[in-house]
Each structure stands twice: as C-alpha cells, then as structure tokens.
mmCIF file of C-alpha atoms and ligand atoms in Angstrom:
data_model
loop_
_atom_site.group_PDB
_atom_site.id
_atom_site.type_symbol
_atom_site.label_atom_id
_atom_site.label_comp_id
_atom_site.label_asym_id
_atom_site.label_seq_id
_atom_site.Cartn_x
_atom_site.Cartn_y
_atom_site.Cartn_z
ATOM 1 C CA MET A 1 -35.479 67.321 54.810
ATOM 2 C CA GLU A 2 -36.801 66.502 51.322
ATOM 3 C CA PRO A 3 -38.746 63.256 51.003
ATOM 4 C CA THR A 4 -36.471 60.531 49.692
ATOM 5 C CA MET A 5 -39.140 57.903 49.208
ATOM 6 C CA PRO A 6 -39.577 56.520 45.732
ATOM 7 C CA THR A 7 -43.142 56.714 44.541
ATOM 8 C CA ASP A 8 -43.164 53.335 42.824
ATOM 9 C CA GLU A 9 -45.507 50.980 44.648
ATOM 10 C CA HIS A 10 -42.943 48.152 44.728
ATOM 11 C CA ASP A 11 -40.001 50.270 45.855
ATOM 12 C CA SER A 12 -41.710 52.485 48.420
ATOM 13 C CA LEU A 13 -41.104 51.580 52.053
ATOM 14 C CA LEU A 14 -43.783 49.931 54.143
ATOM 15 C CA VAL A 15 -44.722 51.589 57.448
ATOM 16 C CA THR A 16 -46.694 49.767 60.145
ATOM 17 C CA VAL A 17 -48.913 52.250 62.000
ATOM 18 C CA VAL A 18 -50.165 50.976 65.391
ATOM 19 C CA GLU A 19 -52.705 53.312 66.997
ATOM 20 C CA ASP A 20 -55.842 52.494 68.996
ATOM 21 C CA ASP A 21 -57.564 55.817 68.198
ATOM 22 C CA ARG A 22 -59.370 55.030 64.927
ATOM 23 C CA LEU A 23 -59.575 58.636 63.681
ATOM 24 C CA LEU A 24 -55.893 59.329 64.336
ATOM 25 C CA ARG A 25 -54.953 55.962 62.769
ATOM 26 C CA GLU A 26 -56.881 56.741 59.586
ATOM 27 C CA MET A 27 -55.457 60.264 59.421
ATOM 28 C CA LEU A 28 -51.901 58.920 59.818
ATOM 29 C CA GLN A 29 -52.527 56.298 57.136
ATOM 30 C CA GLN A 30 -53.733 58.934 54.671
ATOM 31 C CA VAL A 31 -50.944 61.472 55.143
ATOM 32 C CA ILE A 32 -48.163 58.901 55.258
ATOM 33 C CA THR A 33 -49.484 57.340 52.033
ATOM 34 C CA VAL A 34 -49.541 60.789 50.400
ATOM 35 C CA TRP A 35 -45.834 61.163 51.355
ATOM 36 C CA GLY A 36 -45.013 58.142 49.200
ATOM 37 C CA PHE A 37 -44.884 55.334 51.776
ATOM 38 C CA ARG A 38 -47.040 52.231 51.867
ATOM 39 C CA VAL A 39 -48.957 51.707 55.092
ATOM 40 C CA GLN A 40 -50.391 48.779 57.050
ATOM 41 C CA THR A 41 -52.289 49.394 60.273
ATOM 42 C CA ALA A 42 -53.158 47.758 63.611
ATOM 43 C CA SER A 43 -55.127 48.965 66.636
ATOM 44 C CA SER A 44 -53.135 47.340 69.481
ATOM 45 C CA GLY A 45 -49.643 46.120 70.331
ATOM 46 C CA GLU A 46 -50.632 42.462 69.929
ATOM 47 C CA GLU A 47 -52.322 43.086 66.583
ATOM 48 C CA GLY A 48 -49.324 45.165 65.466
ATOM 49 C CA LEU A 49 -46.995 42.227 66.113
ATOM 50 C CA GLU A 50 -49.317 39.852 64.235
ATOM 51 C CA VAL A 51 -49.429 42.204 61.242
ATOM 52 C CA LEU A 52 -45.642 42.490 61.275
ATOM 53 C CA CYS A 53 -45.168 38.732 61.491
ATOM 54 C CA LEU A 54 -47.378 38.302 58.423
ATOM 55 C CA ARG A 55 -45.726 41.138 56.498
ATOM 56 C CA PRO A 56 -42.476 42.464 57.958
ATOM 57 C CA ALA A 57 -42.018 46.207 57.442
ATOM 58 C CA PRO A 58 -38.834 48.248 57.870
ATOM 59 C CA ILE A 59 -40.524 51.132 59.772
ATOM 60 C CA LEU A 60 -42.860 50.962 62.761
ATOM 61 C CA LEU A 61 -44.852 53.973 64.031
ATOM 62 C CA THR A 62 -46.593 53.075 67.288
ATOM 63 C CA ASP A 63 -48.671 54.742 69.936
ATOM 64 C CA LEU A 64 -47.384 54.253 73.475
ATOM 65 C CA VAL A 65 -50.500 53.801 75.584
ATOM 66 C CA MET A 66 -53.014 51.353 74.147
ATOM 67 C CA PRO A 67 -55.402 48.756 75.586
ATOM 68 C CA GLY A 68 -53.599 45.480 76.298
ATOM 69 C CA LYS A 69 -49.864 45.379 75.818
ATOM 70 C CA GLY A 70 -48.682 48.858 74.921
ATOM 71 C CA GLY A 71 -46.041 50.468 72.759
ATOM 72 C CA VAL A 72 -43.052 49.676 75.022
ATOM 73 C CA TRP A 73 -43.843 45.956 74.812
ATOM 74 C CA LEU A 74 -44.340 46.168 71.041
ATOM 75 C CA VAL A 75 -41.040 48.009 70.463
ATOM 76 C CA ARG A 76 -39.183 45.397 72.535
ATOM 77 C CA GLU A 77 -40.802 42.468 70.698
ATOM 78 C CA VAL A 78 -40.195 44.020 67.294
ATOM 79 C CA ARG A 79 -36.542 44.796 68.065
ATOM 80 C CA LYS A 80 -36.120 41.206 69.239
ATOM 81 C CA ARG A 81 -37.771 39.563 66.221
ATOM 82 C CA PHE A 82 -36.948 42.124 63.510
ATOM 83 C CA PRO A 83 -33.755 43.873 64.678
ATOM 84 C CA GLU A 84 -33.530 45.825 61.423
ATOM 85 C CA THR A 85 -36.947 47.486 61.919
ATOM 86 C CA ILE A 86 -36.786 51.165 62.838
ATOM 87 C CA ALA A 87 -39.326 52.153 65.515
ATOM 88 C CA LEU A 88 -40.850 55.610 66.022
ATOM 89 C CA VAL A 89 -43.099 56.240 69.042
ATOM 90 C CA LEU A 90 -46.069 58.596 69.517
ATOM 91 C CA THR A 91 -46.499 59.751 73.134
ATOM 92 C CA GLY A 92 -48.712 62.056 75.186
ATOM 93 C CA GLN A 93 -47.177 65.044 77.020
ATOM 94 C CA HIS A 94 -47.141 63.270 80.404
ATOM 95 C CA GLU A 95 -45.683 59.977 79.162
ATOM 96 C CA SER A 96 -42.016 60.866 79.215
ATOM 97 C CA GLU A 97 -40.833 57.892 81.295
ATOM 98 C CA PRO A 98 -42.302 55.190 79.027
ATOM 99 C CA ALA A 99 -41.061 57.185 76.045
ATOM 100 C CA ILE A 100 -37.515 57.033 77.422
ATOM 101 C CA GLU A 101 -38.050 53.321 78.047
ATOM 102 C CA CYS A 102 -38.933 52.979 74.362
ATOM 103 C CA LEU A 103 -35.766 54.805 73.345
ATOM 104 C CA ASN A 104 -33.785 52.466 75.591
ATOM 105 C CA ALA A 105 -35.532 49.525 73.945
ATOM 106 C CA GLY A 106 -34.185 50.717 70.594
ATOM 107 C CA ALA A 107 -36.765 53.187 69.233
ATOM 108 C CA LEU A 108 -35.201 55.813 66.967
ATOM 109 C CA ARG A 109 -37.307 58.797 68.065
ATOM 110 C CA TYR A 110 -40.476 59.784 69.922
ATOM 111 C CA LEU A 111 -43.002 62.364 68.788
ATOM 112 C CA LEU A 112 -45.552 64.154 70.941
ATOM 113 C CA LYS A 113 -49.268 63.770 70.310
ATOM 114 C CA PRO A 114 -51.023 65.238 68.446
ATOM 115 C CA PRO A 115 -48.198 64.768 65.998
ATOM 116 C CA CYS A 116 -46.800 67.763 64.165
ATOM 117 C CA LEU A 117 -46.935 66.648 60.523
ATOM 118 C CA HIS A 118 -43.683 68.375 59.682
ATOM 119 C CA ASP A 119 -41.844 66.546 62.486
ATOM 120 C CA LEU A 120 -43.515 63.272 61.616
ATOM 121 C CA ARG A 121 -42.523 63.572 57.965
ATOM 122 C CA ASN A 122 -38.960 64.378 58.968
ATOM 123 C CA ALA A 123 -38.790 61.399 61.318
ATOM 124 C CA LEU A 124 -40.137 59.068 58.622
ATOM 125 C CA ASN A 125 -37.649 60.405 56.088
ATOM 126 C CA VAL A 126 -34.743 59.891 58.500
ATOM 127 C CA ALA A 127 -35.974 56.334 59.117
ATOM 128 C CA ALA A 128 -36.254 55.769 55.339
ATOM 129 C CA GLU A 129 -32.706 57.084 54.819
ATOM 130 C CA LEU A 130 -31.455 54.654 57.440
ATOM 131 C CA VAL A 131 -33.284 51.739 55.844
ATOM 132 C CA ASN A 132 -31.862 52.611 52.414
ATOM 133 C CA LEU A 133 -28.347 52.999 53.805
ATOM 134 C CA ARG A 134 -28.568 49.601 55.492
ATOM 135 C CA ARG A 135 -29.802 48.032 52.256
ATOM 136 C CA GLU A 136 -27.009 49.627 50.256
ATOM 137 C CA ARG A 137 -24.462 48.478 52.816
ATOM 138 C CA ALA A 138 -25.839 44.919 52.716
ATOM 139 C CA SER A 139 -25.797 44.822 48.933
ATOM 140 C CA TYR A 140 -22.267 46.294 48.834
ATOM 141 C CA GLN A 141 -21.167 43.652 51.324
ATOM 142 C CA GLU A 142 -22.738 40.895 49.199
ATOM 143 C CA ASP A 143 -21.048 42.210 46.043
ATOM 144 C CA LEU A 144 -17.729 42.365 47.833
ATOM 145 C CA GLU A 145 -18.065 38.840 49.208
ATOM 146 C CA ARG A 146 -19.089 37.524 45.770
ATOM 147 C CA THR A 147 -16.059 39.171 44.154
ATOM 148 C CA VAL A 148 -13.679 37.816 46.792
ATOM 149 C CA ARG A 149 -15.191 34.325 46.380
ATOM 150 C CA ARG A 150 -14.827 34.473 42.593
ATOM 151 C CA GLN A 151 -11.231 35.704 42.760
ATOM 152 C CA THR A 152 -10.292 33.057 45.326
ATOM 153 C CA GLN A 153 -11.714 30.321 43.080
ATOM 154 C CA ARG A 154 -9.846 31.784 40.113
ATOM 155 C CA ILE A 155 -6.562 31.860 42.031
ATOM 156 C CA ARG A 156 -7.136 28.259 43.167
ATOM 157 C CA ARG A 157 -7.876 27.123 39.601
ATOM 158 C CA LEU A 158 -4.776 28.859 38.264
ATOM 159 C CA SER A 159 -2.566 27.481 41.037
ATOM 160 C CA LEU A 160 -3.922 23.989 40.457
ATOM 161 C CA SER A 161 -3.313 24.095 36.723
ATOM 162 C CA GLY A 162 0.233 25.344 37.434
ATOM 163 C CA ILE A 163 0.824 22.429 39.779
ATOM 164 C CA LYS A 164 -0.570 19.939 37.255
ATOM 165 C CA SER A 165 1.790 21.312 34.600
ATOM 166 C CA LEU A 166 4.685 21.078 37.045
ATOM 167 C CA ASN A 167 3.798 17.449 37.740
ATOM 168 C CA ILE A 168 3.675 16.590 34.034
ATOM 169 C CA ALA A 169 6.988 18.388 33.433
ATOM 170 C CA LEU A 170 8.577 16.546 36.346
ATOM 171 C CA GLU A 171 7.446 13.154 35.048
ATOM 172 C CA ALA A 172 8.484 13.990 31.485
ATOM 173 C CA ARG A 173 12.121 14.410 32.596
ATOM 174 C CA ASP A 174 12.232 10.744 33.460
ATOM 175 C CA PRO A 175 11.298 8.341 30.639
ATOM 176 C CA TYR A 176 10.441 5.654 33.191
ATOM 177 C CA THR A 177 7.761 7.683 34.946
ATOM 178 C CA SER A 178 6.557 9.749 31.983
ATOM 179 C CA GLY A 179 2.753 9.723 31.861
ATOM 180 C CA HIS A 180 2.497 7.842 35.187
ATOM 181 C CA SER A 181 0.048 10.215 36.868
ATOM 182 C CA GLN A 182 -2.251 10.314 33.834
ATOM 183 C CA ARG A 183 -2.292 6.510 33.614
ATOM 184 C CA VAL A 184 -2.969 6.192 37.353
ATOM 185 C CA ARG A 185 -5.786 8.729 36.909
ATOM 186 C CA ARG A 186 -7.339 6.662 34.111
ATOM 187 C CA TYR A 187 -6.955 3.346 35.909
ATOM 188 C CA SER A 188 -8.393 4.845 39.103
ATOM 189 C CA LEU A 189 -11.364 6.225 37.195
ATOM 190 C CA ALA A 190 -12.018 2.868 35.538
ATOM 191 C CA LEU A 191 -11.886 1.281 38.977
ATOM 192 C CA GLY A 192 -14.075 3.953 40.593
ATOM 193 C CA LYS A 193 -16.713 3.463 37.915
ATOM 194 C CA ALA A 194 -16.545 -0.327 38.300
ATOM 195 C CA LEU A 195 -17.041 0.128 42.053
ATOM 196 C CA GLY A 196 -20.119 2.296 41.415
ATOM 197 C CA LEU A 197 -18.782 5.578 42.822
ATOM 198 C CA GLU A 198 -20.971 8.577 42.179
ATOM 199 C CA ARG A 199 -19.948 11.338 39.788
ATOM 200 C CA ARG A 200 -18.803 13.806 42.438
ATOM 201 C CA THR A 201 -16.602 11.213 44.107
ATOM 202 C CA LEU A 202 -15.163 10.214 40.719
ATOM 203 C CA ARG A 203 -14.137 13.831 40.167
ATOM 204 C CA LYS A 204 -12.311 13.892 43.503
ATOM 205 C CA LEU A 205 -10.707 10.531 42.691
ATOM 206 C CA ALA A 206 -9.494 11.812 39.309
ATOM 207 C CA LEU A 207 -7.923 14.889 40.882
ATOM 208 C CA ALA A 208 -6.258 12.936 43.695
ATOM 209 C CA ALA A 209 -4.974 10.243 41.318
ATOM 210 C CA CYS A 210 -3.564 12.833 38.941
ATOM 211 C CA LEU A 211 -1.695 14.582 41.777
ATOM 212 C CA HIS A 212 -0.936 11.610 44.041
ATOM 213 C CA ASP A 213 2.852 11.918 43.627
ATOM 214 C CA ILE A 214 3.045 15.723 43.505
ATOM 215 C CA GLY A 215 5.053 15.694 46.749
ATOM 216 C CA LYS A 216 7.983 14.345 44.700
ATOM 217 C CA VAL A 217 8.518 17.851 43.302
ATOM 218 C CA ALA A 218 10.047 18.663 46.682
ATOM 219 C CA ILE A 219 12.510 15.737 46.554
ATOM 220 C CA ALA A 220 15.943 15.936 44.913
ATOM 221 C CA GLU A 221 16.073 14.512 41.411
ATOM 222 C CA SER A 222 19.320 12.689 42.267
ATOM 223 C CA ILE A 223 17.365 10.577 44.754
ATOM 224 C CA LEU A 224 14.186 10.242 42.696
ATOM 225 C CA ASN A 225 15.934 8.990 39.578
ATOM 226 C CA LYS A 226 18.831 7.165 41.197
ATOM 227 C CA PRO A 227 19.530 4.090 39.083
ATOM 228 C CA GLY A 228 20.926 1.878 41.847
ATOM 229 C CA ARG A 229 19.589 0.871 45.253
ATOM 230 C CA LEU A 230 18.506 3.642 47.621
ATOM 231 C CA THR A 231 20.142 4.109 51.008
ATOM 232 C CA VAL A 232 17.934 3.953 54.105
ATOM 233 C CA ASP A 233 17.991 7.762 54.367
ATOM 234 C CA GLU A 234 17.133 8.196 50.707
ATOM 235 C CA HIS A 235 14.299 5.753 51.103
ATOM 236 C CA ARG A 236 12.985 7.739 54.087
ATOM 237 C CA THR A 237 13.235 10.940 52.066
ATOM 238 C CA ILE A 238 11.144 9.472 49.261
ATOM 239 C CA GLN A 239 8.618 8.181 51.778
ATOM 240 C CA ARG A 240 7.887 11.781 52.748
ATOM 241 C CA HIS A 241 6.240 12.507 49.389
ATOM 242 C CA PRO A 242 2.605 11.753 50.400
ATOM 243 C CA VAL A 243 2.871 14.219 53.323
ATOM 244 C CA LEU A 244 4.705 16.781 51.192
ATOM 245 C CA GLY A 245 2.009 16.430 48.522
ATOM 246 C CA GLU A 246 -0.736 17.093 51.043
ATOM 247 C CA LYS A 247 1.190 20.092 52.357
ATOM 248 C CA ILE A 248 1.720 21.569 48.888
ATOM 249 C CA LEU A 249 -1.939 21.179 47.953
ATOM 250 C CA ARG A 250 -3.621 22.163 51.238
ATOM 251 C CA PRO A 251 -3.739 25.900 50.448
ATOM 252 C CA ILE A 252 -5.289 25.188 47.038
ATOM 253 C CA ILE A 253 -7.486 22.123 47.530
ATOM 254 C CA ARG A 254 -9.671 22.252 50.598
ATOM 255 C CA ASN A 255 -11.440 18.952 49.993
ATOM 256 C CA ARG A 256 -10.483 16.476 52.695
ATOM 257 C CA GLU A 257 -11.209 13.385 50.583
ATOM 258 C CA VAL A 258 -8.760 14.517 47.889
ATOM 259 C CA LEU A 259 -6.071 15.421 50.416
ATOM 260 C CA GLY A 260 -6.673 12.190 52.366
ATOM 261 C CA ALA A 261 -6.318 10.117 49.181
ATOM 262 C CA ILE A 262 -2.989 11.773 48.361
ATOM 263 C CA ARG A 263 -1.678 11.391 51.895
ATOM 264 C CA GLY A 264 -2.852 7.769 52.134
ATOM 265 C CA HIS A 265 -1.879 6.269 48.778
ATOM 266 C CA HIS A 266 1.092 4.376 50.297
ATOM 267 C CA GLU A 267 -0.765 3.036 53.313
ATOM 268 C CA ARG A 268 -1.100 -0.772 53.416
ATOM 269 C CA MET A 269 -4.039 -2.950 54.461
ATOM 270 C CA ASP A 270 -1.839 -4.648 57.086
ATOM 271 C CA GLY A 271 -0.861 -1.306 58.649
ATOM 272 C CA LYS A 272 2.764 -1.505 57.503
ATOM 273 C CA GLY A 273 2.491 1.391 55.070
ATOM 274 C CA TYR A 274 3.290 5.077 55.470
ATOM 275 C CA PRO A 275 2.977 7.873 56.540
ATOM 276 C CA ASP A 276 0.387 7.060 59.256
ATOM 277 C CA GLY A 277 0.439 3.252 59.450
ATOM 278 C CA LEU A 278 -3.320 3.066 58.860
ATOM 279 C CA SER A 279 -4.852 -0.346 58.216
ATOM 280 C CA GLY A 280 -7.912 -1.811 56.483
ATOM 281 C CA GLU A 281 -10.835 0.578 56.148
ATOM 282 C CA GLN A 282 -9.017 3.231 58.174
ATOM 283 C CA ILE A 283 -7.336 3.955 54.848
ATOM 284 C CA PRO A 284 -9.577 6.275 52.814
ATOM 285 C CA LEU A 285 -11.349 4.453 49.973
ATOM 286 C CA LEU A 286 -9.937 6.772 47.307
ATOM 287 C CA ALA A 287 -6.421 6.101 48.624
ATOM 288 C CA ARG A 288 -7.021 2.329 48.421
ATOM 289 C CA ILE A 289 -8.189 2.666 44.810
ATOM 290 C CA ILE A 290 -5.185 4.789 43.842
ATOM 291 C CA SER A 291 -2.867 2.247 45.524
ATOM 292 C CA VAL A 292 -4.096 -0.521 43.225
ATOM 293 C CA ALA A 293 -3.867 1.703 40.120
ATOM 294 C CA ASP A 294 -0.417 2.957 41.187
ATOM 295 C CA CYS A 295 0.863 -0.545 41.857
ATOM 296 C CA PHE A 296 -0.477 -1.823 38.533
ATOM 297 C CA ASP A 297 1.195 0.983 36.598
ATOM 298 C CA ALA A 298 4.464 0.547 38.470
ATOM 299 C CA VAL A 299 4.783 -3.170 37.722
ATOM 300 C CA THR A 300 3.674 -2.927 34.103
ATOM 301 C CA THR A 301 6.176 -0.139 33.372
ATOM 302 C CA ILE A 302 9.837 -0.736 32.632
ATOM 303 C CA ARG A 303 12.038 0.714 35.388
ATOM 304 C CA PRO A 304 15.845 1.211 35.350
ATOM 305 C CA TYR A 305 16.276 -1.661 37.809
ATOM 306 C CA ARG A 306 13.853 -4.175 36.205
ATOM 307 C CA GLY A 307 11.714 -4.904 33.170
ATOM 308 C CA ALA A 308 7.937 -4.726 33.058
ATOM 309 C CA LEU A 309 5.911 -7.705 34.243
ATOM 310 C CA SER A 310 3.669 -9.563 31.842
ATOM 311 C CA LEU A 311 -0.065 -9.400 32.392
ATOM 312 C CA SER A 312 -0.321 -12.853 33.898
ATOM 313 C CA GLU A 313 2.640 -12.099 36.203
ATOM 314 C CA THR A 314 0.961 -8.804 37.143
ATOM 315 C CA ALA A 315 -2.328 -10.534 37.946
ATOM 316 C CA ALA A 316 -0.484 -13.102 40.087
ATOM 317 C CA LEU A 317 1.402 -10.332 41.916
ATOM 318 C CA LEU A 318 -1.761 -8.310 42.591
ATOM 319 C CA ASN A 319 -3.439 -11.444 43.964
ATOM 320 C CA GLU A 320 -0.436 -11.987 46.193
ATOM 321 C CA LEU A 321 -0.581 -8.404 47.494
ATOM 322 C CA ALA A 322 -4.366 -8.460 48.032
ATOM 323 C CA GLY A 323 -5.126 -8.364 51.753
ATOM 324 C CA SER A 324 -1.611 -7.455 52.926
ATOM 325 C CA GLN A 325 -0.788 -4.394 50.842
ATOM 326 C CA LEU A 326 -3.856 -3.842 48.683
ATOM 327 C CA ASP A 327 -7.603 -3.923 49.330
ATOM 328 C CA PRO A 328 -8.724 -7.398 48.122
ATOM 329 C CA HIS A 329 -12.143 -6.141 46.912
ATOM 330 C CA ILE A 330 -10.525 -3.468 44.798
ATOM 331 C CA VAL A 331 -7.946 -5.913 43.437
ATOM 332 C CA ALA A 332 -10.790 -8.294 42.509
ATOM 333 C CA ALA A 333 -12.609 -5.465 40.707
ATOM 334 C CA TRP A 334 -9.395 -4.569 38.872
ATOM 335 C CA LEU A 335 -8.649 -8.146 37.811
ATOM 336 C CA LYS A 336 -12.201 -8.363 36.468
ATOM 337 C CA LEU A 337 -11.590 -5.199 34.473
ATOM 338 C CA ILE A 338 -8.233 -6.469 33.182
ATOM 339 C CA LYS A 339 -9.821 -9.680 32.049
ATOM 340 C CA GLY A 340 -12.415 -7.807 30.003
ATOM 341 C CA ALA A 341 -9.777 -5.576 28.455
ATOM 342 C CA VAL A 342 -7.450 -8.470 27.629
ATOM 343 C CA ASP A 343 -10.298 -10.328 25.962
ATOM 344 C CA ALA A 344 -11.103 -7.186 23.973
ATOM 345 C CA ALA A 345 -7.497 -6.583 22.918
ATOM 346 C CA PRO A 346 -5.344 -9.669 23.199
ATOM 347 C CA GLY A 347 -1.760 -8.920 22.269
ATOM 348 C CA PRO A 348 0.979 -6.619 23.408
ATOM 349 C CA ARG A 349 0.659 -4.832 26.755
ATOM 350 C CA GLU A 350 0.435 -1.360 25.194
ATOM 351 C CA ALA A 351 -2.620 -2.407 23.151
ATOM 352 C CA PHE A 352 -4.167 -3.730 26.341
ATOM 353 C CA ARG A 353 -3.499 -0.448 28.105
ATOM 354 C CA GLU A 354 -5.138 1.510 25.320
ATOM 355 C CA ALA A 355 -8.189 -0.749 25.396
ATOM 356 C CA LEU A 356 -8.456 -0.349 29.136
ATOM 357 C CA THR A 357 -8.046 3.376 29.324
ATOM 358 C CA ALA A 358 -9.605 4.667 26.113
ATOM 359 C CA PRO A 359 -13.283 4.582 27.173
ATOM 360 C CA THR A 360 -12.649 6.367 30.469
ATOM 361 C CA GLY A 361 -12.686 10.056 29.851
ATOM 362 C CA ARG A 362 -13.447 12.746 32.368
ATOM 363 C CA PRO A 363 -15.666 11.591 35.211
HETATM 364 FE FE1 LIG B 6 3.535 7.656 45.441
#
C-alpha cells in the first residue's frame, strides 16, 4: 500500500512508540519519521501512558513484554482512556497468547519481532487510513448536524413570521381588536423594563405578548366577534384560546417561559382564572405582566358592547382588580408608568397611549 501520510509537520499523524530496547526504539523512531509520521517515544508501559496523557496520539506502536506493566496493560488503558487510538503490537515468536489478548483488548494488528519494515509500514498506513476515515466521518457528521440545525432554525423563523402575520390579519378584520397584540406587546415591554427584567427575558416577554391570543385563530369568527352576550358554551370555547395558542406554537417555539406566558395570561391571582386555576406566584411572571397589559388595553379600547374607560376610571378599575385578578406589584408599577405618561402628555387617551408606547422599541 502506498503511504498516505501527508508530509506537512502539522498534518502528519503522531505515532507513540513504546519499546524498552533503546536501539530498536531509536531505529523505529527514525524509519517511521522517514515515512512521514511524527513520533514520540517511551521505554515502558507506564511511561507510554504518561506520554499519551500529555500529548494524545492517534496511533500507538507498543512492545508486548517490557519491565513493569507490559503492552497488554498499556493497550487496555489506552483503549479505555483514548478509545479512538489505534494500537499496533510488537511481539516475540513465543508470545502468541499475550498477543491474542492484545487483539481482544482492541489492538488492530500484531507484528513479529524483529519487525519486517514492509509489514510495519503497511500496518501504519492502514492505521493512518482508519484515522483519516474517522476524522472525515466526524467532520461530515458535524457538517450535517450544522446544516440540519440551520434549516430547523430557518423553518422555525419562517413559521413564526407566518403566524405573526396571521395574528395581525385576524385582528385587522375586527376594528375593535385591531392592533391589540402590538399594543399589549408594547405595554408589556414598558412594564418589563420598569420591573428590571433582563434583556433576554424582555425578548421572551415581547414574543409571548405579541402572540398571547394566537389561539383565537382556531375559534370561529361568529363567536369571537359576536356583538351580543355569549352563551355559556361560547364562553367556554373562547376560554380554550390560551391552551390552543400553546398547542399551535409548541412545534415552533420551544421556550417554556414563552409558552407558559401564553398559556397563563388568563390565570388570576385568586386562582379563579383559566385554564389551570393557578394562583399567586404559581402563575408565571411573564403571564402576570401580560395580564395587566391585556386588561389595560381591553378597558381603554372601545368594544361593541361598551365604550372605553377614561384613564382615571381605568386606574380605579386596575386598583380594584389588584390582588384578586391581577398581581398588585405589577399593577402598582403600571400605575406609576401611567402617571408619568399622563404628566408627559395630558389630553386625549390616544396621545397618552403614544407617549407611553413610543419610547419602547424592541427589547
Ligand atoms: Fe387572551
């Protein structure tokens, strides 16, 4: 077999030669180097292991019988610690049993002493081929995994942007809810910042707030936009939207905080909410924030069955709901924010909304 070893110092394979006979060791070092390999040497099994621990090498060429722990021990240790290392064993004519033991321990081949240089070169080239094949396979595997990861992320991004568009289109069909998710996103972000949430959490909050009502895409429009009072069954149907939202998004968004916030945005502090009847801090923080933002937007928006509340009425209502429906700390933070915004832009509610939401861009 033709030598396959590259001659470049950095690319050539490193061979660990372990041989107690100094002359043979030096001879092996010289010829193996001439064949294009790099060589490190040791004179016993123990020293061989030390050398390998300091500088792992893909090929081991070891004598079998040496003072101290011999070649069988070394092959076993090396296979245990460096399973990728390929071991070749040098044996005397009468050492067939330990040689077979070495093969059983994972050595690739054994060569009789004194070694025939042609056979030795062949064995080293086969070992080198194996090492290169393993490296190629590993790099191919890495490339493949990287590509799959990239494509999966791309598919997720595309699916998510499709769902966001669907949500916007759904809201746009109803003048009363048009822009609701974007306003809830902005209010939630303003709140999250006021509460000192870190950037990564703000990003999750923004995503959850934007998609909190996405489950409504699975509910009939005749129920969603019904002008009059809802029947008990219709009410139950609408109450399924947090669970439906989580279900729709689970294949695309794997983050539990985002999914938990969507599922929990209609839970109440007193445990009377839905879908799980969680109470107090059992309700995820992001869900509690979205609840306040959602509630604020709902009462300050004109609906078919009522007009919008004024700001002072809204503040009074939020205070009333704090503790039973809404988290009182978050309501307090929101009322503080409202106060600042009202002072900055006294006047009609729309101007107030602009003042409140304008400075909060992407988290
Ligand atoms: Fe909702």
